[in-house]
Short mmCIF file of C-alpha atoms in Angstrom, two decimals:
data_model
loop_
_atom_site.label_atom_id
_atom_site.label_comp_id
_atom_site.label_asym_id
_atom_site.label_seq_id
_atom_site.Cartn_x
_atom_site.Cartn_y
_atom_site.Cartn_z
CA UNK O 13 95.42 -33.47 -7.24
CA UNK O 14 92.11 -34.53 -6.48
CA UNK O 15 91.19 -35.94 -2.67
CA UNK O 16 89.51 -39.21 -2.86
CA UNK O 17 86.79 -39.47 -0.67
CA UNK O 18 86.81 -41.73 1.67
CA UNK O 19 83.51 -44.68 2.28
CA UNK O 20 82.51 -42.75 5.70
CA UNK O 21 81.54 -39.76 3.55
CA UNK O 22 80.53 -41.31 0.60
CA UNK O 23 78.04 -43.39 2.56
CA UNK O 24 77.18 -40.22 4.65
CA UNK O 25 76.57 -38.35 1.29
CA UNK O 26 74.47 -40.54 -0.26
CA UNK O 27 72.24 -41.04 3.26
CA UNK O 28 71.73 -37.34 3.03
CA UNK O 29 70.49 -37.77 -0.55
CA UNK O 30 68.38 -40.43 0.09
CA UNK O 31 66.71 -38.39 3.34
CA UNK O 32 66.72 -35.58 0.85
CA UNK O 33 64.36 -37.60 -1.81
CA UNK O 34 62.15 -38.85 0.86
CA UNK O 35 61.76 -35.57 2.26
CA UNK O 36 60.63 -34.33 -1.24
CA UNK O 37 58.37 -37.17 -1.64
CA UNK O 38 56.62 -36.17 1.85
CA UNK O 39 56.41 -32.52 1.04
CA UNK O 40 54.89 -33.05 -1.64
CA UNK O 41 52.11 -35.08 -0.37
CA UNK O 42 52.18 -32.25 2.56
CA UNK O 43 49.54 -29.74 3.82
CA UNK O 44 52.63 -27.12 3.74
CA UNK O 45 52.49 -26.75 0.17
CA UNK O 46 48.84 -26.29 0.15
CA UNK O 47 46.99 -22.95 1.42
CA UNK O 48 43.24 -22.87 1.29
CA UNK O 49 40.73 -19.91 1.46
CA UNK O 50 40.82 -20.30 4.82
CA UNK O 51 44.38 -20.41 5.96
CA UNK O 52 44.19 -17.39 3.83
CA UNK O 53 41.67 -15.23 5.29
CA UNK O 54 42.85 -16.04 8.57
CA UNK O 55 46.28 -15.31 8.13
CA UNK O 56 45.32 -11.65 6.87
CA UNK O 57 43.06 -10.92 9.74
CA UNK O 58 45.88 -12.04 12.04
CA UNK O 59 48.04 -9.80 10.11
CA UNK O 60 45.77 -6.88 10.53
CA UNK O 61 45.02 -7.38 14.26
CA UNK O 62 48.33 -7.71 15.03
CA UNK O 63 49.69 -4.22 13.15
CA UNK O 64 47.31 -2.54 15.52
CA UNK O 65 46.76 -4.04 18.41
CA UNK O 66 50.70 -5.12 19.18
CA UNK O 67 51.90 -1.15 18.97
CA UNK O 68 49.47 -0.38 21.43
CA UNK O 69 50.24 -3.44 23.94
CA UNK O 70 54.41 -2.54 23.43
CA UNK O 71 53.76 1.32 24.49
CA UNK O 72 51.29 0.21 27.75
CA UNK O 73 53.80 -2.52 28.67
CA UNK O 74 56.77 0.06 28.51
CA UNK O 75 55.28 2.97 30.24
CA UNK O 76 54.31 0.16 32.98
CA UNK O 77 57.67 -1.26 33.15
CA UNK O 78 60.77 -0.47 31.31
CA UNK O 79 61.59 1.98 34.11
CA UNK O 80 62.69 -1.39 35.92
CA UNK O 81 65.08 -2.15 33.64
CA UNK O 82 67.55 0.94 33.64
CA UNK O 83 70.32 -0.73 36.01
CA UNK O 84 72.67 -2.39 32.98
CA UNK O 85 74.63 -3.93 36.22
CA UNK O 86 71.95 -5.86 37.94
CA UNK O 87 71.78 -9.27 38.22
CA UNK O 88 67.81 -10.08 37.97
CA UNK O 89 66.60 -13.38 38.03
CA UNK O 90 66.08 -14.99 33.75
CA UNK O 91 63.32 -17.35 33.62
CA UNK O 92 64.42 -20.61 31.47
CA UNK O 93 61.02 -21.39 29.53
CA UNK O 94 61.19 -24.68 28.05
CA UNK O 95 58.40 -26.65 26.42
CA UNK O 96 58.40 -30.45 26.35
CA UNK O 97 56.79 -33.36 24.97
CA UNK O 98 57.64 -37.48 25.93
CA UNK O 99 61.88 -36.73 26.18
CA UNK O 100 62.26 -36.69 29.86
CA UNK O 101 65.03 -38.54 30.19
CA UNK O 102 66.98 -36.72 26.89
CA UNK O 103 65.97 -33.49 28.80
CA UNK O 104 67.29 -34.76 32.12
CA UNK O 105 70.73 -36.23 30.55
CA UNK O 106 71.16 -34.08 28.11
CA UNK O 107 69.12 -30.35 28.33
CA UNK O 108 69.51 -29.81 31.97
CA UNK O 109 72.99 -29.99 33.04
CA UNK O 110 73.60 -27.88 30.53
CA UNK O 111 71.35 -25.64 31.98
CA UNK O 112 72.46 -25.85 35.76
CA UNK O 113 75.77 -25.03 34.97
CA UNK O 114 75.22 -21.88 33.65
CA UNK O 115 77.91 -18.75 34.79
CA UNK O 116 74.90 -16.77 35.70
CA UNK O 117 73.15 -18.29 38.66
CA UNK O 118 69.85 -16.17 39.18
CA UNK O 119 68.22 -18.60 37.11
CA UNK O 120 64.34 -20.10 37.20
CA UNK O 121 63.67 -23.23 34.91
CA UNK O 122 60.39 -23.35 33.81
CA UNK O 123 59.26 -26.67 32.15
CA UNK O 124 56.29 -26.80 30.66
CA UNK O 125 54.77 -30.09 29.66
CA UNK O 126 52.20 -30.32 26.41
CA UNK O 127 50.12 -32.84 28.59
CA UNK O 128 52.79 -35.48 28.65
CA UNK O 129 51.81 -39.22 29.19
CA UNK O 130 54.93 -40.59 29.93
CA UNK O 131 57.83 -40.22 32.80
CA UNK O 132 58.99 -36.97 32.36
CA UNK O 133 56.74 -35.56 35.28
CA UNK O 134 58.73 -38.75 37.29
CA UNK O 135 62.03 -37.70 35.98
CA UNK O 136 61.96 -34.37 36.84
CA UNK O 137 61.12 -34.76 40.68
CA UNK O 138 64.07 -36.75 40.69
CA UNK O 139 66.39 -33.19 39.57
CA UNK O 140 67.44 -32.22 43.15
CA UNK O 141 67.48 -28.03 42.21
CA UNK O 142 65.50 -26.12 43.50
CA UNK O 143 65.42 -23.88 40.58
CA UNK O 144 63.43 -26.03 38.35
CA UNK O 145 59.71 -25.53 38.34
CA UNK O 146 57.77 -28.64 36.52
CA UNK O 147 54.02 -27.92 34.83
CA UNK O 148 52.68 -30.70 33.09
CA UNK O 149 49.35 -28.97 30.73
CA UNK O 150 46.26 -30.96 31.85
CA UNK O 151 45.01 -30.93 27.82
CA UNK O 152 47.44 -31.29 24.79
CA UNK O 153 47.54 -28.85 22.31
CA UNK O 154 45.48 -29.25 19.01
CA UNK O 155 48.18 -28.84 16.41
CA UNK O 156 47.64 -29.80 12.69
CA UNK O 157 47.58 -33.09 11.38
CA UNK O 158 50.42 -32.69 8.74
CA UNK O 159 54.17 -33.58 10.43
CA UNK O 160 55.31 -30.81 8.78
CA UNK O 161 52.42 -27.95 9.43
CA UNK O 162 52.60 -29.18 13.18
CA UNK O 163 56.24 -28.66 13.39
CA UNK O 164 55.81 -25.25 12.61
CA UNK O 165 53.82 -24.29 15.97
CA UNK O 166 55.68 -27.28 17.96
CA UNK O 167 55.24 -26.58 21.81
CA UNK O 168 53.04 -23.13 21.22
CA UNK O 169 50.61 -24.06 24.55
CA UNK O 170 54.06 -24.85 26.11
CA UNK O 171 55.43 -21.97 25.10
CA UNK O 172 52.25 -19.51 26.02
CA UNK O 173 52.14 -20.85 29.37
CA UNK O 174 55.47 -20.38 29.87
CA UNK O 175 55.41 -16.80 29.59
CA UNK O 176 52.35 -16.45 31.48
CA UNK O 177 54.34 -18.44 34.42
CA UNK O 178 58.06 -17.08 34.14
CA UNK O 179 58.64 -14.98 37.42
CA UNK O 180 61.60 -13.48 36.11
CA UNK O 181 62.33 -9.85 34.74
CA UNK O 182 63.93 -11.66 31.48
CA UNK O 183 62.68 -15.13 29.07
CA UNK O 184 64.82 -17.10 27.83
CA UNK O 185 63.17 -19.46 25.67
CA UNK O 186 65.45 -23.09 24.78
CA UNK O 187 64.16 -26.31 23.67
CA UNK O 188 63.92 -29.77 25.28
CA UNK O 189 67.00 -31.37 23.52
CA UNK O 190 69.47 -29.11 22.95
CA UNK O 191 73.00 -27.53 24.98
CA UNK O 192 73.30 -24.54 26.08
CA UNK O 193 77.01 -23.09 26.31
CA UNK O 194 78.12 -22.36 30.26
CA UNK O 195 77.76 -18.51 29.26
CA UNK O 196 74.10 -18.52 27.19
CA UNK O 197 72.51 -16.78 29.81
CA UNK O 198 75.44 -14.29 30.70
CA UNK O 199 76.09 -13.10 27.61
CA UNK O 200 72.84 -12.38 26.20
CA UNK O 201 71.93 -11.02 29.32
CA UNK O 202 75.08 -8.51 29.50
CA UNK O 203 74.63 -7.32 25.50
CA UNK O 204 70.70 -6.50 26.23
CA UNK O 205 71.74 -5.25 29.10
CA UNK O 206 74.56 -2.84 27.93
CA UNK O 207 72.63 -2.00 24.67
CA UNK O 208 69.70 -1.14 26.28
CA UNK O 209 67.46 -3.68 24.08
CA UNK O 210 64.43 -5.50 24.57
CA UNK O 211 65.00 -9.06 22.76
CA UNK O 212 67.99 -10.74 21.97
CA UNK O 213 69.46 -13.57 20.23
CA UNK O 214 72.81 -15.76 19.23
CA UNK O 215 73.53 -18.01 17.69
CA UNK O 216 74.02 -21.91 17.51
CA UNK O 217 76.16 -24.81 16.20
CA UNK O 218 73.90 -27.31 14.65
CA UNK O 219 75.09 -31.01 13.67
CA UNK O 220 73.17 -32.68 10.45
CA UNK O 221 74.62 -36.03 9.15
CA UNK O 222 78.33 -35.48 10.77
CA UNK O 223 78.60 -32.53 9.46
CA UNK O 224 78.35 -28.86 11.93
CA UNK O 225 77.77 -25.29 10.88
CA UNK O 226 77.14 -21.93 12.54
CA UNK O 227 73.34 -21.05 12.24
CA UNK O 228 71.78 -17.49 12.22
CA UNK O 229 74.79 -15.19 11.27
CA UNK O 230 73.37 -11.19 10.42
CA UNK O 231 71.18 -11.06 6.80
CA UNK O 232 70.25 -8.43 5.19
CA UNK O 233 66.77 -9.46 5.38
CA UNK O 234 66.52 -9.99 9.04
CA UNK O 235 70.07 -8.40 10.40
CA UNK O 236 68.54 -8.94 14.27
CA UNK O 237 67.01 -12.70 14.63
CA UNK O 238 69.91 -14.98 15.26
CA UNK O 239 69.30 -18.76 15.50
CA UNK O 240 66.02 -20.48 16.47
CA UNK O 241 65.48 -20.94 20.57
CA UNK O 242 68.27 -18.52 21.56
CA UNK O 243 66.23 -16.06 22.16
CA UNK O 244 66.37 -13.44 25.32
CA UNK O 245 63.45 -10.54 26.30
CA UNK O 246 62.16 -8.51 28.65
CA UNK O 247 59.71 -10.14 30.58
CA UNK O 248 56.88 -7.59 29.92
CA UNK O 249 57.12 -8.60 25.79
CA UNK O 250 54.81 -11.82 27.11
CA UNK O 251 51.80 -9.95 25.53
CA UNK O 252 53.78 -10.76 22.10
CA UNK O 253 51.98 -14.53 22.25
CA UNK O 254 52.73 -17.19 19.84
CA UNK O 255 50.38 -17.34 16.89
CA UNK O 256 48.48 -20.73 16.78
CA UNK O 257 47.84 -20.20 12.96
CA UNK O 258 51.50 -19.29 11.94
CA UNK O 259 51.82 -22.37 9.74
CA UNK O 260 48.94 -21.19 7.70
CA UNK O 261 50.93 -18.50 6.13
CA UNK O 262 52.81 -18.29 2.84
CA UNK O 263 55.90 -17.69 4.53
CA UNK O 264 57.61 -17.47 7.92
CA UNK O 265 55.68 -19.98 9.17
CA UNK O 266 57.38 -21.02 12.03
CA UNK O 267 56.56 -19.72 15.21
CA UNK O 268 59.50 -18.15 16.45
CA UNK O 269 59.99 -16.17 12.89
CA UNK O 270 56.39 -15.06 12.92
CA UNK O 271 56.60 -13.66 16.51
CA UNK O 272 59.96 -12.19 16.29
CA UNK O 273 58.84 -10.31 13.13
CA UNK O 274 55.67 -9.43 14.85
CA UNK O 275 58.17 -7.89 17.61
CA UNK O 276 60.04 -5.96 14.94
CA UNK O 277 57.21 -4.62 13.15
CA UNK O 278 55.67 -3.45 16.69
CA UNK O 279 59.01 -1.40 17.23
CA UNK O 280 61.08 -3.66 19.40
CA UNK O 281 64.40 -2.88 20.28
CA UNK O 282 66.44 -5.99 18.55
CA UNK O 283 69.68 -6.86 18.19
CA UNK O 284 71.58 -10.07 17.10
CA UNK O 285 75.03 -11.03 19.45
CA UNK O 286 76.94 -12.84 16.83
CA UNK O 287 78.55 -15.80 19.34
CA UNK O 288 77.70 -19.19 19.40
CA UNK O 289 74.97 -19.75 22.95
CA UNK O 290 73.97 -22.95 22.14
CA UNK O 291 74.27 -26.63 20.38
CA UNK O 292 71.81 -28.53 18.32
CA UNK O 293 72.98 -32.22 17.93
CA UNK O 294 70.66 -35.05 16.90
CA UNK O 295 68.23 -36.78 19.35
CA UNK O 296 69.17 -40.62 19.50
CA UNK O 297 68.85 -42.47 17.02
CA UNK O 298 68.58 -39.62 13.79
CA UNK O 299 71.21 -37.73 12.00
CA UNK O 300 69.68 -34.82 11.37
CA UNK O 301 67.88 -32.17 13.22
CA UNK O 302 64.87 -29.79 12.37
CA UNK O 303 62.10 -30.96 10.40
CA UNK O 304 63.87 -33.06 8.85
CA UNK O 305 64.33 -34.67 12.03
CA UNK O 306 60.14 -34.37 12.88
CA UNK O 307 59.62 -36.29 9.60
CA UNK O 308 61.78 -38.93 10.33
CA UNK O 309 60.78 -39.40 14.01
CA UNK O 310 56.83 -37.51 14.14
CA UNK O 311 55.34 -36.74 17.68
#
C-alpha cells in the first residue's frame, strides 16, 4: 500500500524544487559556466607550477620536520584555523562552544577575519578563553564578482593567514557556522597519529530542507578526501597555499578540492577516517546549506 505523504513534505518538496529552478536560472546567467582564454591559460600555468614546485617544497618541509612528529602518543597543541566574514554572533552561539568543548584540550583557535566591518571583532573579546586568538585582515579579499565563482575561494586570505599564524604542530581547518562533534579533534588527531599520515579528514552530517545525510563517504575517485572543512595536517603542509584562481578551472573548483588534490599529487600521505566530526545545519533564516545557501543569502 502506498504511504500518503503528508503537507509538511509535500510543501518541503516542492520548496526544494522551486530553489532547484531558481538555482538553474542563476547558473545559467553565471560566470561558472563560462571559462575564457584567460581563466584558461592561467589555470594551466598554475597546474604546471604546482607539479614542480609542490614535490620539491613537500621533501624540504619533511627533511626539516617530520622527525618531530614520530611520538604517535603525544599530545601537541592543534591549531583551530577558522576564517570569518560578518557572523560573529552565529560563530559565538553556535561555532564556538562547539569548539571549547572539545575532548582534546591542547587546542589554539585561530580566527581570522576577511576585514570584517561589523561586531564580530566586539563579540569575540567578549569569549573569556584564553585559547582563542582574534585577527581581523586590515584589506578584504578581492574575490570574483559572480556569487557562485566567489563561493568557490570563500575565506582563501582567511584561510592563508591562518596557516601562516597557527602555532601548532597540527591545522585543523572548520568554518564559521558549523558544529564540531566533542571528539573532532581527538579522533582525527589519534588516526594521523597512529597511521603515521600527514592530512586527514571525516566526515559530516549535513541538513538541506529537513532532510540530513552523511557527506564524504570513500569514492573510488578520491578514496582519501572526506567532507569539506574536516580537514587535519601537519603543520609544515602550510606551504600547500590555497589557490586564488581555483574557480577558474573546469573542474574541482573549490578550494579545498583543488588543494587537497594538489596534496595528493605532491605525494601526501592521506587517509579518510570514515566517522562523522562535524555538523552542517542551515544559518538562520535558509534551509539549505552550500552554495545553494551563498545564492540565496550572497556575502
Amino acid at each position: 500500500m502506498e504511504q500518503a505523504t503528508s503537507p509538511r513534505n509535500k510543501r518541503g518538496t516542492q520548496k526544494t524544487a522551486a530553489l532547484q529552478r531558481v538555482l538553474r536560472k542563476i547558473m545559467s546567467k553565471s560566470e561558472i559556466t563560462k571559462r575564457t582564454i584567460q581563466d584558461k591559460v592561467i589555470s594551466w600555468l598554475n597546474s604546471v607550477r604546482y607539479s614542480v614546485t609542490e614535490p620539491l617544497l613537500l621533501g624540504v618541509a619533511r627533511a626539516r620536520y617530520e622527525s618531530l612528529y614520530f611520538d604517535p602518543t603525544e599530545s601537541p597543541l592543534v591549531t583551530i584555523a577558522i576564517p570569518t566574514y560578518n557572523r560573529g554572533e552565529l560563530l559565538v552561539k553556535r561555532t564556538l562552544p562547539s569548539i571549547f568543548a572539545q575532548t582534546y584540550r591542547n587546542i589554539e583557535v585561530l580566527v581570522v577575519g576577511d576585514c570584517c566591518p561589523d561586531d564580530t571583532p566586539e563579540l569575540l573579546k567578549k569569549v573569556d578563553d584564553p585559547r582563542l586568538r582574534f585577527i581581523n585582515l586590515p584589506v578584504r579579499t578581492k574575490y570574483p564578482e559572480d556569487p557562485a565563482c566567489r563561493w568557490f575561494i570563500s575565506g582563501l586570505g582567511p584561510l592563508n593567514k591562518g596557516m601562516d599564524l597557527a602555532r601548532g604542530k597540527w591545522i585543523a581547518y572548520f568554518d564559521d557556522d558549523d558544529i564540531m562533534t566533542p571528539d573532532h579533534v581527538e579522533s582525527l588527531l589519534r588516526f594521523a597519529q597512529h597511521g603515521d599520515y600527514e592530512f586527514v579528514a571525516g566526515l559530516y552530517e549535513e541538513e538541506r530542507d529537513g532532510h540530513k545525510r552523511v557527506v564524504g563517504h570513500k569514492t573510488p575517485e578520491y578514496p582519501e578526501f572526506g567532507g569539506h572543512g574536516t580537514s587535519l595536517y601537519r603543520s609544515y603542509l602550510r606551504c600547500f597555499k590555497y589557490n586564488r584562481n581555483s574557480w577558474r578551472k573546469a573542474y574541482n573548483r573549490p578550494q579545498d578540492i583543488d588543494r587537497q588534490l594538489r596534496l595528493r599529487q605532491a605525494g601526501v600521505r592521506m587517509e579518510l577516517l570514515e566517522t562523522v566530526v562535524s555538523y552542517v545545519v542551515p544559518r538562520p533564516g535558509l534551509s539549505t546549506v552550500g552554495l545553494a545557501a551563498r545564492m540565496m543569502q550572497p556575502e
